Short mmCIF file of C-alpha atoms in Angstrom, two decimals:
data_model
loop_
_atom_site.label_atom_id
_atom_site.label_comp_id
_atom_site.label_asym_id
_atom_site.label_seq_id
_atom_site.Cartn_x
_atom_site.Cartn_y
_atom_site.Cartn_z
CA MET A 20 0.00 0.00 0.00
CA ARG A 21 2.80 2.38 0.93
CA ALA A 22 4.64 1.68 -2.34
CA ALA A 23 1.46 2.16 -4.33
CA ALA A 24 0.80 5.48 -2.63
CA ALA A 25 4.34 6.62 -3.35
CA GLY A 26 3.98 5.60 -6.97
CA GLY A 27 0.71 7.48 -7.23
CA ALA A 28 2.30 10.59 -5.78
CA ARG A 29 5.16 10.40 -8.26
CA LEU A 30 2.71 9.94 -11.13
CA GLY A 31 0.67 12.91 -9.97
CA ALA A 32 3.76 15.08 -9.77
CA LEU A 33 4.82 13.96 -13.25
CA LEU A 34 1.41 14.80 -14.70
CA ARG A 35 1.41 18.23 -13.06
CA ALA A 36 4.92 18.94 -14.37
CA ARG A 37 3.83 17.89 -17.87
CA ARG A 38 0.77 20.14 -17.67
CA ASP A 39 2.98 23.08 -16.57
CA ALA A 40 5.35 22.42 -19.47
CA VAL A 41 2.42 22.40 -21.91
CA CYS A 42 1.13 25.68 -20.48
CA ARG A 43 4.54 27.29 -20.87
CA ALA A 44 4.89 25.98 -24.41
CA MET A 45 1.47 27.37 -25.33
CA ALA A 46 2.47 30.71 -23.83
CA GLY A 47 5.74 30.65 -25.77
CA THR A 48 7.91 31.03 -22.66
CA ARG A 49 10.69 29.03 -21.07
CA PRO A 50 10.78 27.95 -17.42
CA ALA A 51 11.87 30.69 -15.04
CA ALA A 52 15.50 30.80 -13.99
CA THR A 53 16.04 29.30 -10.55
CA ALA A 54 18.38 30.13 -7.72
CA GLY A 55 19.67 28.44 -4.60
CA ILE A 56 21.02 30.52 -1.73
CA ILE A 57 23.64 29.17 0.68
CA VAL A 58 24.13 31.18 3.87
CA ILE A 59 27.46 30.35 5.49
CA GLY A 60 28.28 30.94 9.13
CA ASP A 61 28.41 29.24 12.52
CA GLU A 62 26.98 32.40 14.04
CA ILE A 63 23.71 31.89 12.19
CA LEU A 64 23.30 28.29 13.31
CA LYS A 65 24.20 29.18 16.91
CA GLY A 66 21.71 32.02 17.02
CA HIS A 67 24.36 34.64 17.64
CA THR A 68 23.39 36.61 14.53
CA GLN A 69 20.14 36.98 12.62
CA ASP A 70 20.39 36.31 8.90
CA THR A 71 18.90 39.05 6.75
CA ASN A 72 20.93 38.37 3.61
CA SER A 73 18.77 35.52 2.33
CA PHE A 74 15.66 37.67 2.83
CA PHE A 75 17.15 40.49 0.75
CA MET A 76 18.39 38.09 -1.94
CA CYS A 77 14.99 36.41 -2.26
CA ARG A 78 13.18 39.71 -2.70
CA ARG A 79 15.70 41.14 -5.12
CA LEU A 80 16.00 38.01 -7.27
CA ARG A 81 12.24 37.77 -7.59
CA THR A 82 12.08 41.30 -8.99
CA LEU A 83 14.69 40.16 -11.53
CA GLY A 84 12.54 37.24 -12.69
CA VAL A 85 14.46 34.54 -10.83
CA ARG A 86 12.63 31.98 -8.70
CA VAL A 87 14.46 31.12 -5.49
CA ALA A 88 13.96 27.39 -5.00
CA ARG A 89 16.03 26.66 -1.90
CA VAL A 90 17.79 28.43 0.98
CA SER A 91 20.35 26.53 3.05
CA VAL A 92 22.40 27.50 6.09
CA VAL A 93 25.69 25.65 6.61
CA PRO A 94 28.53 25.93 9.15
CA ASP A 95 32.02 27.25 8.51
CA GLU A 96 33.26 23.84 7.40
CA VAL A 97 34.90 23.16 4.04
CA GLU A 98 33.25 19.77 3.53
CA ALA A 99 29.76 20.99 4.38
CA ILE A 100 30.02 24.05 2.15
CA ALA A 101 31.56 22.13 -0.74
CA GLY A 102 28.86 19.46 -0.66
CA GLU A 103 26.06 22.02 -0.66
CA VAL A 104 27.67 24.09 -3.43
CA ALA A 105 28.12 21.04 -5.67
CA ALA A 106 24.52 19.93 -5.16
CA PHE A 107 23.06 23.41 -5.73
CA ALA A 108 25.23 24.10 -8.79
CA ALA A 109 23.92 20.98 -10.50
CA ARG A 110 20.31 21.77 -9.67
CA PHE A 111 19.78 25.52 -10.07
CA THR A 112 20.49 28.19 -12.67
CA PHE A 113 22.30 30.38 -10.14
CA VAL A 114 23.89 29.68 -6.79
CA LEU A 115 24.51 32.60 -4.44
CA THR A 116 26.63 32.16 -1.33
CA SER A 117 26.79 34.64 1.51
CA GLY A 118 29.52 34.82 4.13
CA GLY A 119 32.87 33.20 4.81
CA VAL A 120 34.92 35.72 2.84
CA GLY A 121 37.73 37.31 4.83
CA PRO A 122 41.20 36.82 6.37
CA THR A 123 40.39 34.73 9.46
CA HIS A 124 40.49 31.00 10.14
CA ASP A 125 36.72 30.55 9.68
CA ASP A 126 36.61 32.28 6.27
CA VAL A 127 36.74 29.15 4.10
CA THR A 128 34.21 29.81 1.32
CA PHE A 129 36.78 30.20 -1.48
CA GLU A 130 38.47 26.98 -0.44
CA ALA A 131 35.16 25.14 -0.22
CA VAL A 132 33.93 26.30 -3.64
CA ALA A 133 37.23 25.21 -5.17
CA LYS A 134 36.82 21.79 -3.56
CA ALA A 135 33.26 21.50 -4.90
CA PHE A 136 34.58 21.72 -8.47
CA GLY A 137 37.87 19.90 -7.94
CA GLU A 138 40.00 23.01 -8.32
CA ARG A 139 42.97 24.54 -6.52
CA VAL A 140 42.98 27.84 -4.66
CA VAL A 141 45.51 30.17 -6.27
CA PRO A 142 46.48 33.85 -5.91
CA HIS A 143 44.65 36.04 -8.42
CA PRO A 144 46.99 38.81 -9.60
CA GLU A 145 44.22 41.40 -9.94
CA LEU A 146 42.89 40.70 -6.45
CA ALA A 147 46.43 40.66 -5.06
CA ALA A 148 46.98 44.15 -6.48
CA LEU A 149 43.77 45.38 -4.86
CA VAL A 150 44.73 43.92 -1.51
CA HIS A 151 48.14 45.55 -1.78
CA ASP A 152 46.58 48.93 -2.59
CA VAL A 153 44.25 48.75 0.41
CA PHE A 154 46.32 46.96 3.03
CA GLY A 155 49.84 47.50 1.73
CA GLU A 156 50.60 43.78 2.03
CA THR A 157 52.10 41.46 -0.56
CA ALA A 158 53.48 38.54 1.43
CA ALA A 159 51.57 35.39 0.52
CA ARG A 160 51.04 34.34 4.13
CA ARG A 161 49.77 37.67 5.40
CA PRO A 162 46.10 37.46 6.53
CA ALA A 163 44.81 40.05 4.07
CA MET A 164 46.21 38.10 1.12
CA LYS A 165 43.69 35.36 1.88
CA LEU A 166 41.20 37.62 0.09
CA ALA A 167 43.24 37.22 -3.11
CA ARG A 168 43.42 33.41 -3.08
CA VAL A 169 40.44 32.11 -5.05
CA PRO A 170 39.48 29.03 -7.13
CA GLU A 171 41.63 28.88 -10.25
CA SER A 172 38.71 29.29 -12.71
CA SER A 173 37.34 32.34 -10.90
CA ARG A 174 35.89 35.26 -12.81
CA LEU A 175 35.76 38.83 -11.49
CA HIS A 176 32.67 41.05 -11.89
CA TYR A 177 32.84 44.78 -11.19
CA GLY A 178 29.41 46.11 -10.38
CA THR A 179 28.06 49.65 -10.53
CA ASP A 180 27.69 51.63 -7.34
CA ARG A 181 24.16 53.00 -7.55
CA ARG A 182 25.00 55.80 -5.15
CA THR A 183 27.77 57.25 -7.30
CA GLY A 184 27.26 55.67 -10.72
CA GLY A 185 30.89 54.53 -10.76
CA ALA A 186 32.32 51.03 -10.64
CA LEU A 187 32.62 49.27 -7.29
CA LYS A 188 36.24 49.08 -6.14
CA TYR A 189 36.18 45.39 -5.30
CA PRO A 190 34.81 42.75 -7.66
CA LEU A 191 32.47 39.85 -7.00
CA VAL A 192 34.08 36.45 -7.51
CA SER A 193 32.18 33.72 -9.37
CA VAL A 194 33.02 30.12 -10.29
CA ARG A 195 30.83 28.65 -13.02
CA ASN A 196 27.26 29.41 -11.87
CA VAL A 197 28.26 30.10 -8.24
CA TYR A 198 28.46 33.74 -7.11
CA ILE A 199 30.35 34.35 -3.88
CA PHE A 200 28.96 37.33 -1.93
CA PRO A 201 30.33 38.87 1.29
CA GLY A 202 28.46 38.32 4.53
CA ILE A 203 28.19 41.96 5.64
CA PRO A 204 24.65 42.96 4.63
CA ALA A 205 25.57 46.41 3.33
CA LEU A 206 28.30 45.00 1.10
CA MET A 207 26.18 42.10 -0.09
CA GLU A 208 23.26 44.36 -0.97
CA ARG A 209 25.50 46.83 -2.79
CA ALA A 210 27.13 44.04 -4.79
CA LEU A 211 23.84 42.37 -5.76
CA ASP A 212 22.23 45.65 -6.77
CA GLY A 213 25.32 46.62 -8.74
CA LEU A 214 25.38 43.30 -10.60
CA SER A 215 21.67 42.75 -11.12
CA HIS A 216 22.22 42.36 -14.88
CA LEU A 217 23.97 39.04 -14.24
CA PHE A 218 20.74 37.53 -12.93
CA ARG A 219 17.97 39.40 -14.73
CA SER A 220 15.61 37.15 -16.72
CA GLU A 221 13.99 39.19 -19.47
CA GLN A 222 11.43 36.54 -20.43
CA THR A 223 10.07 36.06 -16.90
CA ARG A 224 8.03 38.40 -14.79
CA PHE A 225 6.26 37.44 -11.59
CA HIS A 226 2.83 38.88 -10.86
CA SER A 227 1.39 39.02 -7.34
CA ARG A 228 -1.84 39.92 -5.59
CA ALA A 229 -2.65 40.01 -1.88
CA VAL A 230 -6.02 39.54 -0.17
CA TYR A 231 -6.48 40.42 3.52
CA VAL A 232 -9.11 38.47 5.42
CA ALA A 233 -10.67 39.21 8.81
CA ALA A 234 -11.39 35.56 9.55
CA ASP A 235 -9.53 32.52 10.86
CA GLU A 236 -7.97 30.02 8.49
CA VAL A 237 -10.45 27.34 9.58
CA LEU A 238 -13.31 29.39 8.17
CA ILE A 239 -11.67 30.12 4.80
CA ALA A 240 -9.95 26.75 4.29
CA PRO A 241 -12.70 25.34 2.00
CA ALA A 242 -12.43 28.35 -0.33
CA LEU A 243 -8.65 28.02 -0.42
CA ASP A 244 -8.91 24.32 -1.26
CA GLN A 245 -11.20 25.09 -4.19
CA ALA A 246 -8.96 27.85 -5.53
CA ASP A 247 -5.82 25.73 -5.19
CA ALA A 248 -7.44 22.80 -7.01
CA ALA A 249 -8.70 25.03 -9.81
CA PHE A 250 -5.42 26.87 -10.48
CA ARG A 251 -2.70 24.50 -9.27
CA GLY A 252 0.35 24.69 -11.51
CA ARG A 253 -0.67 28.09 -12.84
CA VAL A 254 -1.09 30.17 -9.68
CA SER A 255 0.61 29.70 -6.31
CA LEU A 256 -1.71 30.38 -3.36
CA GLY A 257 -0.34 31.13 0.11
CA SER A 258 -2.08 31.63 3.45
CA TYR A 259 -0.30 33.44 6.29
CA PRO A 260 -1.99 34.16 9.66
CA ASP A 261 -1.06 37.33 11.54
CA TRP A 262 -2.18 37.31 15.14
CA ALA A 263 -0.64 40.72 15.85
CA SER A 264 -2.62 42.70 13.29
CA ASN A 265 -5.64 44.72 14.35
CA TYR A 266 -7.07 44.80 10.85
CA TYR A 267 -6.91 41.28 9.44
CA ARG A 268 -6.34 37.74 10.59
CA VAL A 269 -4.91 36.14 7.46
CA LYS A 270 -2.96 37.45 4.47
CA LEU A 271 -3.55 35.48 1.27
CA THR A 272 -1.07 35.77 -1.59
CA LEU A 273 -1.45 34.78 -5.23
CA ASP A 274 1.62 34.53 -7.47
CA SER A 275 1.89 33.61 -11.12
CA GLU A 276 4.02 34.13 -14.20
CA SER A 277 0.79 34.84 -16.11
CA GLU A 278 -1.08 38.03 -15.32
CA GLN A 279 -4.23 36.57 -16.90
CA HIS A 280 -4.14 33.46 -14.74
CA LEU A 281 -3.51 35.62 -11.69
CA GLU A 282 -6.55 37.80 -12.30
CA GLU A 283 -8.75 34.76 -12.97
CA ALA A 284 -7.62 33.15 -9.72
CA HIS A 285 -8.13 36.41 -7.82
CA ARG A 286 -11.73 36.74 -9.02
CA PHE A 287 -12.39 33.07 -8.31
CA LEU A 288 -11.05 33.36 -4.76
CA LEU A 289 -13.09 36.48 -3.96
CA GLU A 290 -16.23 34.70 -5.11
CA LYS A 291 -15.53 31.65 -2.96
CA LEU A 292 -14.56 33.41 0.27
CA PRO A 293 -17.33 33.87 2.86
CA PRO A 294 -19.18 37.20 2.49
CA GLY A 295 -17.79 40.16 4.37
CA VAL A 296 -14.43 38.69 5.39
CA VAL A 297 -12.23 40.54 2.88
CA VAL A 298 -10.62 43.64 4.40
CA PRO A 299 -9.58 46.57 2.18
CA LEU A 300 -6.01 47.32 3.20
CA VAL A 301 -3.37 49.39 1.42
CA ALA A 302 -0.15 47.52 2.11
CA ASP A 303 2.09 50.27 0.69
CA PRO A 304 0.56 53.73 1.16
CA VAL A 305 3.82 55.52 0.32
CA LEU A 306 4.01 54.81 -3.40
CA PRO A 307 0.52 56.13 -4.32
CA ALA A 308 0.57 58.84 -1.64
CA ALA A 309 0.15 61.85 -3.94
CA THR A 310 -2.75 60.34 -5.86
CA GLU A 311 -4.58 58.95 -2.85
CA VAL A 312 -4.09 61.90 -0.47
CA TYR A 313 -5.05 64.55 -3.01
CA GLY A 314 -7.92 62.39 -4.20
CA LEU A 315 -9.23 62.36 -0.64
CA ALA A 316 -8.65 66.11 -0.29
CA GLU A 317 -10.65 66.77 -3.47
CA SER A 318 -13.45 64.31 -2.65
CA GLY A 319 -15.55 66.89 -0.80
CA SER A 320 -16.07 64.56 2.16
CA ALA A 321 -15.79 65.83 5.73
CA LEU A 322 -12.46 64.08 6.18
CA GLY A 323 -11.33 65.28 2.75
CA GLN A 324 -11.97 68.89 3.72
CA LYS A 325 -9.80 68.52 6.80
CA VAL A 326 -7.01 66.92 4.78
CA ALA A 327 -7.28 69.72 2.22
CA ALA A 328 -6.86 72.32 4.99
CA ALA A 329 -3.75 70.57 6.26
CA LEU A 330 -2.33 70.35 2.73
CA ARG A 331 -2.84 74.08 2.20
CA THR A 332 -0.64 74.81 5.22
CA ILE A 333 2.05 72.42 3.99
CA GLU A 334 1.92 73.90 0.48
CA GLU A 335 2.25 77.40 1.90
CA ALA A 336 5.42 76.29 3.68
CA LEU A 337 6.72 74.85 0.40
CA ASP A 338 5.91 78.12 -1.36
CA ARG A 339 7.89 80.15 1.16
CA TYR A 340 10.90 77.90 1.73
CA SER A 341 13.08 75.46 -0.14
CA LEU A 342 13.55 71.87 1.00
CA ALA A 343 16.96 72.84 2.37
CA GLN A 344 15.21 75.33 4.66
CA LEU A 345 12.58 72.92 6.00
CA CYS A 346 12.61 69.89 8.25
CA VAL A 347 9.88 67.71 9.69
CA GLY A 348 10.06 66.48 13.24
CA PHE A 349 9.42 62.75 13.36
CA ASN A 350 9.47 60.56 16.46
CA GLY A 351 7.31 57.68 15.25
CA GLY A 352 4.06 58.87 16.88
CA LYS A 353 0.72 58.67 15.10
CA ASP A 354 0.34 62.42 14.58
CA CYS A 355 3.80 62.98 13.13
CA THR A 356 3.38 59.86 10.98
CA ALA A 357 0.23 61.42 9.53
CA LEU A 358 2.05 64.72 8.96
CA LEU A 359 5.01 63.04 7.29
CA HIS A 360 2.63 61.19 4.98
CA LEU A 361 0.88 64.44 4.02
CA VAL A 362 4.18 66.26 3.47
CA HIS A 363 5.46 63.35 1.37
CA ALA A 364 2.29 63.46 -0.75
CA ALA A 365 2.66 67.21 -1.28
CA LEU A 366 6.31 66.81 -2.31
CA GLU A 367 5.56 63.94 -4.69
CA ARG A 368 2.89 66.02 -6.37
CA ARG A 369 4.99 69.18 -6.60
CA TYR A 370 8.43 67.68 -7.26
CA PRO A 371 7.91 64.15 -8.68
CA GLU A 372 11.45 64.00 -10.10
CA ARG A 373 13.24 65.66 -7.19
CA GLN A 374 16.67 64.48 -6.08
CA GLU A 375 16.90 66.63 -2.95
CA LYS A 376 15.70 64.93 0.22
CA LEU A 377 13.40 66.35 2.83
CA GLN A 378 15.12 66.69 6.20
CA VAL A 379 13.62 64.88 9.17
CA LEU A 380 14.51 65.64 12.78
CA TYR A 381 14.39 62.79 15.30
CA ILE A 382 14.92 63.74 18.95
CA ARG A 383 16.11 60.52 20.53
CA THR A 384 15.37 59.51 24.10
CA VAL A 385 17.89 57.72 26.31
CA SER A 386 16.69 54.17 25.62
CA PRO A 387 14.05 54.01 22.87
CA PHE A 388 12.36 50.75 21.96
CA PRO A 389 14.24 48.95 19.15
CA GLU A 390 10.96 48.47 17.29
CA LEU A 391 10.39 52.22 17.35
CA GLU A 392 13.84 52.93 15.94
CA GLN A 393 13.33 50.33 13.21
CA PHE A 394 9.96 51.86 12.35
CA ILE A 395 11.46 55.35 12.17
CA GLN A 396 14.35 54.21 10.00
CA ALA A 397 12.14 52.20 7.65
CA THR A 398 9.57 55.00 7.31
CA VAL A 399 12.22 57.61 6.61
CA GLN A 400 13.77 55.37 3.96
CA ARG A 401 10.45 54.62 2.30
CA CYS A 402 9.53 58.29 2.14
CA GLY A 403 12.92 59.23 0.65
CA THR A 404 13.85 61.59 3.47
CA GLU A 405 17.11 62.36 5.22
CA ARG A 406 17.15 61.76 8.96
CA GLY A 407 19.17 63.60 11.55
CA ARG A 408 19.28 62.98 15.26
CA SER A 409 19.39 65.45 18.07
CA PRO A 410 20.95 64.38 21.38
CA GLY A 411 18.85 62.56 23.93
CA ARG A 412 18.94 62.98 27.68
CA GLY A 413 22.40 62.95 29.18
CA ARG A 414 23.95 65.12 26.47
CA ALA A 415 23.97 68.88 26.13
CA VAL A 416 20.99 70.02 24.09
CA PRO A 417 20.90 73.54 22.66
CA PRO A 418 17.99 75.75 23.81
CA ALA A 419 16.39 75.53 20.38
CA ALA A 420 16.37 71.76 20.49
CA ARG A 421 14.94 71.73 24.01
CA LEU A 422 12.16 74.02 22.92
CA ALA A 423 11.47 71.94 19.85
CA ALA A 424 11.20 68.85 21.99
CA ALA A 425 8.89 70.52 24.47
CA ARG A 426 6.65 72.68 22.35
CA PRO A 427 6.01 71.24 18.87
CA ALA A 428 2.67 69.76 19.89
CA ARG A 429 1.45 72.40 22.31
CA GLN A 430 -1.23 74.96 21.55
CA VAL A 431 0.77 78.16 22.02
CA GLN A 432 -1.36 80.88 23.60
CA ASP A 433 -0.10 83.83 21.62
CA PRO A 434 -2.09 86.40 19.58
CA ALA A 435 0.32 85.98 16.68
CA VAL A 436 -0.46 82.27 16.34
CA HIS A 437 -2.47 81.62 13.20
CA ARG A 438 -3.62 78.04 12.98
CA GLY A 439 -4.32 76.82 9.49
CA GLY A 440 -1.50 78.70 7.79
CA LEU A 441 1.98 80.07 8.24
CA HIS A 442 2.11 83.44 9.95
CA PRO A 443 5.48 85.22 9.66
CA GLY A 444 4.57 88.08 11.97
CA GLY A 445 6.55 89.00 15.08
CA PRO A 446 10.26 89.31 15.74
CA GLY A 447 12.37 87.43 13.22
CA GLY A 448 9.53 87.13 10.72
CA PRO A 449 9.90 84.34 8.17
CA GLU A 450 13.33 83.44 9.52
CA ARG A 451 11.68 82.07 12.65
CA ALA A 452 8.52 80.68 11.07
CA ALA A 453 7.71 77.15 12.14
CA ALA A 454 4.71 74.94 11.68
CA ALA A 455 4.13 72.55 14.54
CA ALA A 456 1.85 69.54 14.16
CA GLY A 457 0.56 66.96 16.54
CA GLY A 458 -1.26 69.09 19.10
CA CYS A 459 -4.37 67.84 20.83
CA PRO A 460 -7.61 69.84 20.86
CA ASP A 461 -7.47 70.14 24.65
CA GLY A 462 -4.18 72.03 24.47
CA HIS A 463 -1.95 69.36 25.96
CA ALA A 464 1.33 68.40 24.37
CA ALA A 465 1.30 65.22 22.31
CA ASP A 466 3.89 63.18 20.47
CA GLY A 467 3.71 65.41 17.44
CA PRO A 468 6.30 66.46 14.88
CA LEU A 469 7.83 69.78 13.99
CA LEU A 470 7.94 71.39 10.57
CA ALA A 471 10.48 74.16 10.98
CA HIS A 472 12.56 76.67 9.08
CA PRO A 473 16.08 75.71 10.23
CA ASP A 474 18.52 78.46 11.11
CA ALA A 475 20.59 76.79 13.83
CA HIS A 476 22.44 73.47 13.88
CA VAL A 477 21.28 70.79 16.31
CA HIS A 478 24.56 68.89 16.68
CA ASP A 479 24.51 66.01 14.18
CA GLY A 480 20.90 66.52 13.13
CA PRO A 481 19.22 68.89 10.68
CA ARG A 482 19.15 72.59 11.42
CA LEU A 483 16.38 73.92 13.62
CA ALA A 484 15.17 77.49 14.02
CA PRO A 485 15.71 79.05 17.45
CA VAL A 486 12.18 79.86 18.63
CA HIS A 487 12.14 81.79 21.90
CA ALA A 488 9.48 82.18 24.54
CA GLY A 489 6.98 84.92 23.75
CA GLU A 490 7.61 84.79 20.03
CA PRO A 491 4.93 83.68 17.57
CA LEU A 492 4.76 80.07 16.51
CA ALA A 493 2.56 79.29 13.55
CA GLY A 494 0.72 76.07 14.36
CA LEU A 495 -0.88 73.25 12.41
CA ASP A 496 -2.93 70.94 14.59
CA ILE A 497 -3.25 67.76 12.51
CA GLN A 498 -5.81 66.18 14.79
CA GLY A 499 -7.76 69.43 15.01
CA HIS A 500 -7.65 69.88 11.23
CA LEU A 501 -8.73 66.32 10.53
CA GLY A 502 -11.45 66.56 13.14
CA VAL A 503 -11.35 62.84 13.86
CA PRO A 504 -10.29 60.84 16.91
CA ALA A 505 -6.95 59.07 16.87
CA GLN A 506 -8.52 55.63 16.52
CA ALA A 507 -10.11 56.68 13.23
CA LEU A 508 -6.64 57.30 11.81
CA ARG A 509 -5.47 53.76 12.51
CA PRO A 510 -6.49 52.21 9.16
CA LEU A 511 -4.46 54.93 7.41
CA LEU A 512 -1.43 54.62 9.64
CA HIS A 513 -1.35 50.87 10.28
CA PRO A 514 0.40 49.86 7.03
CA LEU A 515 3.24 52.23 7.95
CA ARG A 516 3.34 50.85 11.48
CA GLN A 517 3.41 47.18 10.60
CA ARG A 518 6.40 45.31 11.90
CA LEU A 519 8.99 46.03 9.26
CA HIS A 520 11.95 43.83 8.47
CA VAL A 521 14.82 46.19 7.80
CA PRO A 522 17.62 44.47 5.88
CA GLY A 523 21.02 45.46 7.09
CA GLU A 524 20.19 45.95 10.77
CA HIS A 525 21.50 42.48 11.56
CA GLY A 526 24.02 40.66 9.45
CA GLN A 527 26.34 37.79 9.43
CA HIS A 528 29.46 39.52 10.73
CA ASP A 529 30.14 42.65 12.70
CA GLU A 530 32.82 43.52 10.19
CA GLU A 531 34.82 42.00 7.39
CA PRO A 532 38.20 43.30 6.23
CA SER A 533 36.89 43.27 2.68
CA ALA A 534 34.66 46.18 3.69
CA ALA A 535 37.65 48.42 3.22
CA LEU A 536 37.73 47.44 -0.42
CA HIS A 537 34.25 48.74 -1.18
#
């Protein structure tokens, strides 16, 4: 019985593979390129370091039309690495390794890849010259020269640094279809982005849709079974519960190489799901910010009118000052997140092709939550802003910074305050104009941001205008303008507040000597 079942499973798999091949032939396309990723490092297996490199590689390769079929983590052992490299190289179009490149005893990736293909490790003259230029060493047994000893059939690939447009100083080493990346996340990401042309598959493009459901998997399982049976081999269906979300219980994903099949499966799934369980959720509100925010402002609705009033204040600031003269206070709170989103929308609409970044001021406390810092960093990166920090407690803070930290959200009782627009009146005029957002209707300070004209430096952060007691402060009360309670803003803000995985925060090594070569 067991043998018969196994035979039936193999036959079923064979029939499905044949059906997929027929579908691809009818569509005139070849199978997608595949990749296997090998993460190398004892520190990963021991739990000393969190791997983020495979996550980044998977996402980036998928955008290039490459299907990642396997991810493996192996120790710093020549035999283990060599065995995995040989197996992956025979099975996948591309093999990407991460880690084990450096001058120390546990950096054995070059040696292991050479062993996988029956080659010797030899000094590469071009790499030796680079090592000499950086470290000033030429002796064969010096630690740095280990970076120059590679498998004898190695090829060198010089990528393009996207930040500068020039060539990267240190090349990526490949042997046959194996590409040997460094373990430091920043270096790995820079190398992969700079050499994306090596992996790009022009004939393959992956299409994806997501459906958010406010129901448990048990309730929607029958619909998922029907959809999977109807589109198996053409559309991949995934179901991922999220117990931490306040807006949905399960995220469903549909992926396909055919946009037509994807849309058919999407319609089929929506028809089969129980009524009322699908939740409308914008997973990425940053990309369509200008269209969506201004669409709401022009809708004529009560909320749209409040958003329009807030946008008029922001636009007035943009009329009066350049981006170099403005900064937005951002500490991760709900009010300043709303303000940053509105400012980002206004900038995208006014300067869609801008290169200059908006400055963001983050006043750091002594011991902030790591999740908060990750959220701030990820949000700033997604909005294309430039973050600066002001000192937290325990360091000398200039008077201007102290005032900014204390007063950005407070309703300032001053006749010169003009809520709803910038008011340059009073001593200093426009030079001291600031728009503060995040105040509460009852006049108490909240966790709001600061939109300021910067005239004074705040240590290593953006410049901030010195606003003194008794002087006018033009205010923008986001909550007052929107006229809605904080909980009503949650559906708008939640996608920005979701737990974000920030590649590069944790990597495989604290440092690698090869970093000096990049």
